[in-house]
Amino acid sequence: MIKRSFIKLTGPRLLCDQVEPDPKKPETIPIPPRLVLLLHEPLDSTRETLIKKGDTVKRGERLFLYKESTEYAVSPVSGTITSIASYTGDFGTIATYFIVERDEKDTPSNGFAEIADTPNLKSADSFLRSLPGAPPLSRFTDPDCKINTLVIEGTDSDLMSTTRQYLLATSKEEIKRGIQILRQMTGVAKIAITVPENASDDLSAEGVQVFKISQVYPKALPQMIMQDHLEIIPVPGATCEDQGVTFMSIEAVISLAKAYAQKEPVFEKVLTVIAKDGTRHRVKAVIGTPLHRIFKQFKLQTNERDRIIVGGPMMGHAAYTLYHPVGPDTDTVQIQDRDAIPYVSDYPCINCGKCVRVCPANVPVNLLVRYLEADLYEEAADNFDLQSCIECGLCSYVCTARIPLFQYIQLGKHQLIELETEANNA
Amino acid sequence: MHKQNKYTVSHAPFWHDGDTVTTLNQNIILAALPAAIFGILKFGAPALGVLALAVSTAMLWELAFNFISKREITIADYDSAAIGLLVGMMLPATAPWWIVLIGTLIAVVMGKMIYGGIGGNPFNPAVVGISVLLVSWNAIFDFDAALLNYEFGFTALAPLGALKHQGVAAMDLFQIKELAMGNQVGSIGTVFGAGIILGGIYLILRGYIRWEISLSYVAGILITAFLFRLVNPDLYASPLFHLFTGYTLLGAFFLAPENSSSPVNLTAMIIYGAMGGVMTILIRNVGSYADGTVFAILLINLINPLIDRIRPQALGKGVNNA
């Protein structure tokens, strides 16, 4: 963890990591015998699922939970489903996981190959949603949001991660091809790409706008990019997509290019693995690889009460099991030693104002938290700008009283949605 | 599946800048030490006695209140220690023990604990304590009488008292440099102006107090006193005289920027600080008290919730929350 500097007239200056000048190639993790696939749809125990335990699946086959399901997971290997169960995430979100036991046959499914000659949005959305980088293709097909700007993120939004920067620096050809495919497929008017401020990039020749993003956290966050470079002020409570902008990881662009070139979906995700002592390993692992496989490869020990962080230190989430899989959007995995975990407390706000100073969205966090602590979510949203929060986590990072402010804010937003659904259903 | 470790699961962010309430208060105490130690050297063992009693009783009052209200014991955060130290620093070295006891009782219990403890107090606890003492036992704060038995190598007159009673002619008795270096009669921790400024600069640089408040408070003092002097130099003392006498500097760096009772937004902080400076000089020049700092701070504490509504618009919000 980064401690405050001794002299601190202004807020903290957290700098995002930069990829090394001559980056090493990622190490490939062998495909494990058992893969875990997460599907963002709750399992209903009263109904019979479409895919059942014992079913065989092919490589690249889509797994739907029910007949009317739109969400799907794609199996990166051929094999047998050995287990289907519920997975509980943050704020009680329920997902389903499949465990696929790999067989040696490696039979491919040819569903995508049949339509790969003519890239089109609808077919891409129905086959490629879980490509590495998780392309938000469904946003383009959604009639409710009219996307006119696509921002490709060549910068990592959280600290510590260099995955996207690495890909930006090393896969120029694929990026160009991917952008072509995307332009053709989506017909989106404006395509922009974010690059680190010191990167010299020749992608502008493609008719793509290049946004140079400052290294200072949280400048690479979607809402900040919208504000600083697109000059669109994020509307509180609305997503970027509601305002016509969608963000796509650079890895998604590369995977799209590769998928259409090979006429087969790709499954290898690049990610940065950070050990307790800060050493980094760049890794290529198949989506669905349980984290313990990666740790084993590098002989990384995890002990009781350590923290396994999926994502960056500011916005990631903590995994509760080593069987947590590498997902399409997993850019970083790190292990935090139990002694390095800063404590949080239930102390009241002492009104020191550090959070107000540091907030990039000018949210009056000191007042907001008092309402959130008292479960007054609607007042918090109406009078204290709950919805303006861009979820960078800086307020919690600086809080002297160690209040889990970011968690309160997320909880508040979550509760507001619940209240809204309740009101709509009533 | 083999037996698994249990991992710590909590919400992001997973890093912290390392600050705690304890370090905050320890730094405030550290910053107050130069002035306090100077007071001990100057006024001797009685001063040490007052400070020690003030700090210890302040912590004991909080402990007692924790027991009575059946709450968690919170004295380890040093907050009441800091309050006690500030109360002690505002008392004369010869203050009787019961005054110290009552002062810290009012400061900690009435000033802080009854509002729910740290962070809930609308007024600066130390200022509440001293104000009550000042109104109830005004004679204690007659520094000339209090320090009658001391032999000093300089003008043994409380500067603000002299100003009140003898008029601006008394100003000739004091030199600004002497006042700043602590060669003046006053309370334990407020005579050494240079030491308080040193501590204040330390707190500002380390980010433990909000510099906007301190600077605008000092600016408020200087500008108001200057204007008074501009109108009638025969009646009103100079800005620097006001700055280095009484509780002014302690107010600027330790009392006004107290976290809970002061605003956090830029415009509000500047109004708050400047108002404090203006009110201090108004009370001194127009009011009946020799030193108005504590009352000025109570007044700005009072308007704090109101002016702290002046805040920048949050991201994407219209012009409706000013």
Short mmCIF file of N, CA, C and O in Angstrom, two decimals, chain A residues 266-363:
data_model
loop_
_atom_site.label_atom_id
_atom_site.label_comp_id
_atom_site.label_asym_id
_atom_site.label_seq_id
_atom_site.Cartn_x
_atom_site.Cartn_y
_atom_site.Cartn_z
N VAL A 266 -11.44 -16.79 -29.53
CA VAL A 266 -10.19 -17.00 -28.80
C VAL A 266 -10.49 -16.99 -27.29
O VAL A 266 -11.48 -16.41 -26.86
N PHE A 267 -9.63 -17.62 -26.54
CA PHE A 267 -9.92 -17.77 -25.11
C PHE A 267 -8.78 -17.33 -24.21
O PHE A 267 -8.89 -17.36 -23.00
N GLU A 268 -7.66 -16.97 -24.79
CA GLU A 268 -6.51 -16.68 -23.94
C GLU A 268 -6.53 -15.23 -23.49
O GLU A 268 -6.48 -14.30 -24.28
N LYS A 269 -6.58 -15.05 -22.20
CA LYS A 269 -6.66 -13.73 -21.60
C LYS A 269 -5.27 -13.36 -21.08
O LYS A 269 -4.62 -14.17 -20.43
N VAL A 270 -4.87 -12.13 -21.34
CA VAL A 270 -3.61 -11.64 -20.78
C VAL A 270 -3.92 -10.96 -19.46
O VAL A 270 -4.90 -10.21 -19.36
N LEU A 271 -3.16 -11.23 -18.45
CA LEU A 271 -3.39 -10.54 -17.19
C LEU A 271 -2.09 -10.34 -16.42
O LEU A 271 -1.10 -11.01 -16.68
N THR A 272 -2.11 -9.36 -15.52
CA THR A 272 -0.95 -9.07 -14.68
C THR A 272 -1.19 -9.72 -13.33
O THR A 272 -2.23 -9.49 -12.71
N VAL A 273 -0.25 -10.53 -12.89
CA VAL A 273 -0.36 -11.17 -11.58
C VAL A 273 0.69 -10.54 -10.67
O VAL A 273 1.86 -10.45 -11.04
N ILE A 274 0.24 -10.04 -9.52
CA ILE A 274 1.16 -9.33 -8.63
C ILE A 274 1.27 -10.11 -7.33
O ILE A 274 0.27 -10.39 -6.67
N ALA A 275 2.51 -10.45 -7.00
CA ALA A 275 2.75 -11.21 -5.78
C ALA A 275 2.72 -10.28 -4.57
O ALA A 275 2.66 -9.07 -4.71
N LYS A 276 2.81 -10.89 -3.39
CA LYS A 276 2.77 -10.11 -2.15
C LYS A 276 3.87 -9.07 -2.09
O LYS A 276 3.69 -7.98 -1.58
N ASP A 277 5.05 -9.44 -2.60
CA ASP A 277 6.18 -8.51 -2.51
C ASP A 277 6.20 -7.52 -3.67
O ASP A 277 7.14 -6.75 -3.80
N GLY A 278 5.20 -7.55 -4.51
CA GLY A 278 5.12 -6.56 -5.58
C GLY A 278 5.68 -7.03 -6.90
O GLY A 278 5.56 -6.32 -7.90
N THR A 279 6.30 -8.20 -6.95
CA THR A 279 6.79 -8.68 -8.26
C THR A 279 5.62 -8.99 -9.17
O THR A 279 4.61 -9.53 -8.76
N ARG A 280 5.83 -8.62 -10.43
CA ARG A 280 4.74 -8.82 -11.38
C ARG A 280 5.07 -9.94 -12.36
O ARG A 280 6.21 -10.11 -12.74
N HIS A 281 4.05 -10.61 -12.76
CA HIS A 281 4.20 -11.61 -13.82
C HIS A 281 3.11 -11.31 -14.83
O HIS A 281 1.96 -11.10 -14.47
N ARG A 282 3.51 -11.26 -16.09
CA ARG A 282 2.49 -11.12 -17.13
C ARG A 282 2.16 -12.53 -17.60
O ARG A 282 3.05 -13.32 -17.87
N VAL A 283 0.88 -12.80 -17.65
CA VAL A 283 0.43 -14.17 -17.80
C VAL A 283 -0.57 -14.25 -18.93
O VAL A 283 -1.34 -13.32 -19.15
N LYS A 284 -0.55 -15.38 -19.63
CA LYS A 284 -1.60 -15.66 -20.60
C LYS A 284 -2.30 -16.91 -20.10
O LYS A 284 -1.67 -17.96 -19.97
N ALA A 285 -3.56 -16.78 -19.79
CA ALA A 285 -4.29 -17.93 -19.27
C ALA A 285 -5.63 -18.03 -19.97
O ALA A 285 -6.21 -17.01 -20.35
N VAL A 286 -6.10 -19.24 -20.11
CA VAL A 286 -7.40 -19.45 -20.74
C VAL A 286 -8.49 -19.00 -19.78
O VAL A 286 -8.37 -19.20 -18.56
N ILE A 287 -9.52 -18.36 -20.32
CA ILE A 287 -10.64 -17.94 -19.48
C ILE A 287 -11.21 -19.17 -18.77
O ILE A 287 -11.41 -20.21 -19.40
N GLY A 288 -11.45 -19.04 -17.50
CA GLY A 288 -11.95 -20.17 -16.73
C GLY A 288 -10.87 -20.86 -15.91
O GLY A 288 -11.16 -21.72 -15.08
N THR A 289 -9.61 -20.46 -16.11
CA THR A 289 -8.53 -21.03 -15.31
C THR A 289 -8.69 -20.59 -13.85
O THR A 289 -8.75 -19.40 -13.58
N PRO A 290 -8.80 -21.52 -12.91
CA PRO A 290 -8.89 -21.10 -11.51
C PRO A 290 -7.59 -20.41 -11.08
O PRO A 290 -6.52 -20.80 -11.54
N LEU A 291 -7.72 -19.43 -10.21
CA LEU A 291 -6.56 -18.63 -9.84
C LEU A 291 -5.43 -19.46 -9.23
O LEU A 291 -4.26 -19.17 -9.43
N HIS A 292 -5.78 -20.55 -8.51
CA HIS A 292 -4.73 -21.30 -7.83
C HIS A 292 -3.75 -21.93 -8.83
O HIS A 292 -2.60 -22.14 -8.53
N ARG A 293 -4.25 -22.16 -10.04
CA ARG A 293 -3.37 -22.70 -11.09
C ARG A 293 -2.26 -21.69 -11.42
O ARG A 293 -1.12 -22.07 -11.65
N ILE A 294 -2.65 -20.43 -11.49
CA ILE A 294 -1.67 -19.39 -11.82
C ILE A 294 -0.69 -19.24 -10.67
O ILE A 294 0.51 -19.17 -10.86
N PHE A 295 -1.21 -19.22 -9.46
CA PHE A 295 -0.34 -19.05 -8.29
C PHE A 295 0.65 -20.21 -8.20
O PHE A 295 1.80 -20.03 -7.84
N LYS A 296 0.16 -21.41 -8.54
CA LYS A 296 1.02 -22.58 -8.45
C LYS A 296 2.19 -22.45 -9.43
O LYS A 296 3.33 -22.78 -9.09
N GLN A 297 1.88 -21.97 -10.63
CA GLN A 297 2.92 -21.82 -11.64
C GLN A 297 4.08 -20.95 -11.14
O GLN A 297 5.23 -21.21 -11.41
N PHE A 298 3.75 -19.91 -10.40
CA PHE A 298 4.79 -18.99 -9.93
C PHE A 298 5.17 -19.25 -8.48
O PHE A 298 5.85 -18.46 -7.85
N LYS A 299 4.68 -20.35 -7.93
CA LYS A 299 4.95 -20.73 -6.54
C LYS A 299 4.57 -19.61 -5.58
O LYS A 299 5.33 -19.24 -4.68
N LEU A 300 3.38 -19.03 -5.80
CA LEU A 300 2.92 -17.97 -4.90
C LEU A 300 2.11 -18.61 -3.79
O LEU A 300 1.15 -19.31 -4.05
N GLN A 301 2.54 -18.36 -2.57
CA GLN A 301 1.85 -18.92 -1.41
C GLN A 301 0.72 -18.00 -0.97
O GLN A 301 0.89 -16.78 -0.96
N THR A 302 -0.39 -18.56 -0.61
CA THR A 302 -1.41 -17.73 0.04
C THR A 302 -1.69 -18.34 1.40
O THR A 302 -1.75 -19.55 1.54
N ASN A 303 -1.82 -17.47 2.37
CA ASN A 303 -2.07 -17.95 3.72
C ASN A 303 -3.46 -17.55 4.17
O ASN A 303 -4.11 -16.72 3.53
N GLU A 304 -3.86 -18.12 5.28
CA GLU A 304 -5.12 -17.75 5.90
C GLU A 304 -5.15 -16.22 6.11
O GLU A 304 -4.14 -15.63 6.49
N ARG A 305 -6.29 -15.61 5.83
CA ARG A 305 -6.55 -14.19 6.04
C ARG A 305 -5.79 -13.25 5.08
O ARG A 305 -5.81 -12.05 5.24
N ASP A 306 -5.10 -13.80 4.11
CA ASP A 306 -4.58 -12.95 3.04
C ASP A 306 -5.77 -12.47 2.20
O ASP A 306 -6.89 -12.94 2.37
N ARG A 307 -5.47 -11.55 1.30
CA ARG A 307 -6.56 -11.08 0.44
C ARG A 307 -6.17 -11.34 -1.01
O ARG A 307 -5.06 -11.02 -1.42
N ILE A 308 -7.10 -11.90 -1.74
CA ILE A 308 -6.88 -12.13 -3.17
C ILE A 308 -7.71 -11.11 -3.92
O ILE A 308 -8.95 -11.11 -3.82
N ILE A 309 -7.03 -10.21 -4.61
CA ILE A 309 -7.74 -9.10 -5.23
C ILE A 309 -7.83 -9.34 -6.73
O ILE A 309 -6.82 -9.50 -7.41
N VAL A 310 -9.05 -9.37 -7.22
CA VAL A 310 -9.26 -9.50 -8.65
C VAL A 310 -9.55 -8.10 -9.16
O VAL A 310 -10.55 -7.50 -8.80
N GLY A 311 -8.64 -7.55 -9.95
CA GLY A 311 -8.76 -6.15 -10.36
C GLY A 311 -7.73 -5.34 -9.59
O GLY A 311 -6.89 -5.89 -8.89
N GLY A 312 -7.82 -4.03 -9.72
CA GLY A 312 -6.81 -3.16 -9.11
C GLY A 312 -7.07 -2.92 -7.64
O GLY A 312 -8.11 -3.31 -7.10
N PRO A 313 -6.15 -2.25 -6.96
CA PRO A 313 -6.31 -2.00 -5.52
C PRO A 313 -7.38 -0.96 -5.20
O PRO A 313 -7.83 -0.89 -4.06
N MET A 314 -7.80 -0.16 -6.16
CA MET A 314 -8.80 0.86 -5.85
C MET A 314 -10.22 0.41 -6.18
O MET A 314 -11.17 0.80 -5.52
N MET A 315 -10.37 -0.35 -7.25
CA MET A 315 -11.73 -0.67 -7.70
C MET A 315 -11.99 -2.16 -7.84
O MET A 315 -13.07 -2.56 -8.27
N GLY A 316 -11.02 -2.98 -7.52
CA GLY A 316 -11.19 -4.42 -7.73
C GLY A 316 -12.14 -5.03 -6.71
O GLY A 316 -12.80 -4.32 -5.95
N HIS A 317 -12.21 -6.35 -6.70
CA HIS A 317 -12.98 -6.99 -5.63
C HIS A 317 -12.18 -8.16 -5.08
O HIS A 317 -11.28 -8.68 -5.74
N ALA A 318 -12.52 -8.53 -3.85
CA ALA A 318 -11.77 -9.59 -3.20
C ALA A 318 -12.45 -10.92 -3.50
O ALA A 318 -13.67 -11.03 -3.39
N ALA A 319 -11.65 -11.90 -3.89
CA ALA A 319 -12.20 -13.22 -4.14
C ALA A 319 -12.13 -14.03 -2.86
O ALA A 319 -11.21 -13.86 -2.08
N TYR A 320 -13.12 -14.90 -2.65
CA TYR A 320 -13.09 -15.66 -1.40
C TYR A 320 -12.59 -17.08 -1.60
O TYR A 320 -12.55 -17.86 -0.67
N THR A 321 -12.26 -17.42 -2.83
CA THR A 321 -11.78 -18.77 -3.06
C THR A 321 -10.69 -18.76 -4.12
O THR A 321 -10.69 -17.91 -5.01
N LEU A 322 -9.80 -19.72 -4.01
CA LEU A 322 -8.75 -19.84 -5.02
C LEU A 322 -9.30 -20.45 -6.30
O LEU A 322 -8.62 -20.52 -7.31
N TYR A 323 -10.53 -20.93 -6.24
CA TYR A 323 -11.14 -21.49 -7.45
C TYR A 323 -11.81 -20.42 -8.28
O TYR A 323 -12.45 -20.70 -9.27
N HIS A 324 -11.68 -19.18 -7.84
CA HIS A 324 -12.23 -18.08 -8.63
C HIS A 324 -11.57 -18.10 -10.00
O HIS A 324 -10.35 -18.17 -10.10
N PRO A 325 -12.36 -18.04 -11.06
CA PRO A 325 -11.74 -18.18 -12.38
C PRO A 325 -11.24 -16.86 -12.95
O PRO A 325 -11.66 -15.78 -12.54
N VAL A 326 -10.35 -16.97 -13.93
CA VAL A 326 -9.99 -15.82 -14.75
C VAL A 326 -11.19 -15.55 -15.65
O VAL A 326 -11.70 -16.45 -16.31
N GLY A 327 -11.68 -14.33 -15.60
CA GLY A 327 -12.84 -13.98 -16.41
C GLY A 327 -12.44 -13.19 -17.63
O GLY A 327 -11.28 -12.80 -17.77
N PRO A 328 -13.41 -12.93 -18.53
CA PRO A 328 -13.07 -12.15 -19.73
C PRO A 328 -12.56 -10.75 -19.42
O PRO A 328 -11.88 -10.15 -20.22
N ASP A 329 -12.90 -10.21 -18.24
CA ASP A 329 -12.48 -8.85 -17.93
C ASP A 329 -11.46 -8.79 -16.78
O ASP A 329 -11.25 -7.75 -16.20
N THR A 330 -10.86 -9.93 -16.46
CA THR A 330 -9.86 -9.93 -15.38
C THR A 330 -8.52 -9.45 -15.92
O THR A 330 -7.83 -10.17 -16.61
N ASP A 331 -8.15 -8.21 -15.60
CA ASP A 331 -6.88 -7.67 -16.08
C ASP A 331 -5.76 -7.86 -15.07
O ASP A 331 -4.60 -7.91 -15.43
N THR A 332 -6.11 -7.89 -13.80
CA THR A 332 -5.10 -7.95 -12.75
C THR A 332 -5.55 -8.92 -11.66
O THR A 332 -6.74 -8.97 -11.33
N VAL A 333 -4.61 -9.63 -11.10
CA VAL A 333 -4.88 -10.42 -9.90
C VAL A 333 -3.74 -10.15 -8.96
O VAL A 333 -2.58 -10.16 -9.38
N GLN A 334 -4.03 -9.83 -7.72
CA GLN A 334 -2.92 -9.66 -6.79
C GLN A 334 -3.22 -10.27 -5.44
O GLN A 334 -4.38 -10.44 -5.05
N ILE A 335 -2.15 -10.63 -4.77
CA ILE A 335 -2.29 -11.19 -3.43
C ILE A 335 -1.78 -10.15 -2.45
O ILE A 335 -0.70 -9.58 -2.64
N GLN A 336 -2.57 -9.87 -1.44
CA GLN A 336 -2.16 -8.91 -0.42
C GLN A 336 -1.93 -9.68 0.87
O GLN A 336 -2.79 -10.46 1.29
N ASP A 337 -0.78 -9.46 1.45
CA ASP A 337 -0.48 -10.16 2.70
C ASP A 337 -1.41 -9.68 3.81
O ASP A 337 -1.81 -8.52 3.83
N ARG A 338 -1.73 -10.57 4.72
CA ARG A 338 -2.69 -10.18 5.77
C ARG A 338 -2.18 -9.02 6.62
O ARG A 338 -2.97 -8.24 7.13
N ASP A 339 -0.86 -8.90 6.74
CA ASP A 339 -0.33 -7.79 7.54
C ASP A 339 -0.37 -6.47 6.79
O ASP A 339 -0.22 -5.40 7.39
N ALA A 340 -0.53 -6.52 5.49
CA ALA A 340 -0.57 -5.30 4.70
C ALA A 340 -2.00 -4.79 4.49
O ALA A 340 -2.21 -3.78 3.85
N ILE A 341 -2.96 -5.52 5.05
CA ILE A 341 -4.35 -5.12 4.84
C ILE A 341 -4.70 -3.98 5.80
O ILE A 341 -4.63 -4.16 7.02
N PRO A 342 -5.04 -2.81 5.30
CA PRO A 342 -5.41 -1.72 6.21
C PRO A 342 -6.77 -2.01 6.84
O PRO A 342 -7.66 -2.53 6.18
N TYR A 343 -6.90 -1.68 8.12
CA TYR A 343 -8.18 -1.98 8.78
C TYR A 343 -9.21 -0.92 8.41
O TYR A 343 -8.88 0.19 8.04
N VAL A 344 -10.47 -1.29 8.49
CA VAL A 344 -11.55 -0.31 8.37
C VAL A 344 -12.23 -0.25 9.73
O VAL A 344 -12.08 -1.16 10.53
N SER A 345 -12.93 0.83 10.01
CA SER A 345 -13.51 0.94 11.33
C SER A 345 -14.93 1.46 11.25
O SER A 345 -15.39 1.90 10.19
N ASP A 346 -15.62 1.41 12.38
CA ASP A 346 -16.97 1.96 12.42
C ASP A 346 -16.95 3.31 13.14
O ASP A 346 -17.94 3.73 13.72
N TYR A 347 -15.81 3.97 13.11
CA TYR A 347 -15.70 5.30 13.70
C TYR A 347 -16.62 6.27 12.98
O TYR A 347 -16.83 6.13 11.79
N PRO A 348 -17.12 7.27 13.69
CA PRO A 348 -17.94 8.26 12.97
C PRO A 348 -17.05 9.17 12.12
O PRO A 348 -15.85 9.26 12.35
N CYS A 349 -17.69 9.87 11.17
CA CYS A 349 -16.95 10.83 10.35
C CYS A 349 -16.48 11.97 11.25
O CYS A 349 -17.26 12.51 12.03
N ILE A 350 -15.20 12.33 11.16
CA ILE A 350 -14.71 13.42 12.01
C ILE A 350 -14.67 14.73 11.23
O ILE A 350 -14.17 15.73 11.71
N ASN A 351 -15.17 14.69 10.00
CA ASN A 351 -15.32 15.92 9.20
C ASN A 351 -13.97 16.58 8.88
O ASN A 351 -13.86 17.80 8.88
N CYS A 352 -12.96 15.78 8.60
CA CYS A 352 -11.66 16.37 8.31
C CYS A 352 -11.59 16.93 6.90
O CYS A 352 -10.71 17.72 6.58
N GLY A 353 -12.51 16.48 6.04
CA GLY A 353 -12.62 17.09 4.72
C GLY A 353 -11.65 16.57 3.68
O GLY A 353 -11.60 17.08 2.57
N LYS A 354 -10.89 15.53 4.03
CA LYS A 354 -9.95 15.00 3.03
C LYS A 354 -10.67 14.40 1.84
O LYS A 354 -10.24 14.52 0.70
N CYS A 355 -11.81 13.74 2.12
CA CYS A 355 -12.56 13.10 1.04
C CYS A 355 -13.11 14.15 0.08
O CYS A 355 -13.12 13.96 -1.13
N VAL A 356 -13.58 15.26 0.64
CA VAL A 356 -14.13 16.33 -0.20
C VAL A 356 -13.04 16.91 -1.09
O VAL A 356 -13.25 17.18 -2.27
N ARG A 357 -11.86 17.06 -0.52
CA ARG A 357 -10.74 17.60 -1.26
C ARG A 357 -10.34 16.68 -2.42
O ARG A 357 -9.95 17.14 -3.48
N VAL A 358 -10.40 15.38 -2.18
CA VAL A 358 -9.85 14.44 -3.15
C VAL A 358 -10.87 14.02 -4.20
O VAL A 358 -10.51 13.55 -5.26
N CYS A 359 -12.15 14.24 -3.93
CA CYS A 359 -13.19 13.69 -4.81
C CYS A 359 -13.14 14.36 -6.19
O CYS A 359 -13.27 15.56 -6.30
N PRO A 360 -12.98 13.56 -7.26
CA PRO A 360 -12.92 14.16 -8.59
C PRO A 360 -14.30 14.62 -9.07
O PRO A 360 -14.40 15.34 -10.06
N ALA A 361 -15.35 14.19 -8.39
CA ALA A 361 -16.71 14.54 -8.83
C ALA A 361 -17.36 15.57 -7.90
O ALA A 361 -18.55 15.82 -8.01
N ASN A 362 -16.60 16.14 -6.97
CA ASN A 362 -17.12 17.15 -6.04
C ASN A 362 -18.31 16.67 -5.21
O ASN A 362 -19.23 17.43 -4.93
N VAL A 363 -18.30 15.42 -4.85
CA VAL A 363 -19.37 14.90 -4.01
C VAL A 363 -19.08 15.30 -2.55
O VAL A 363 -17.96 15.15 -2.10
#
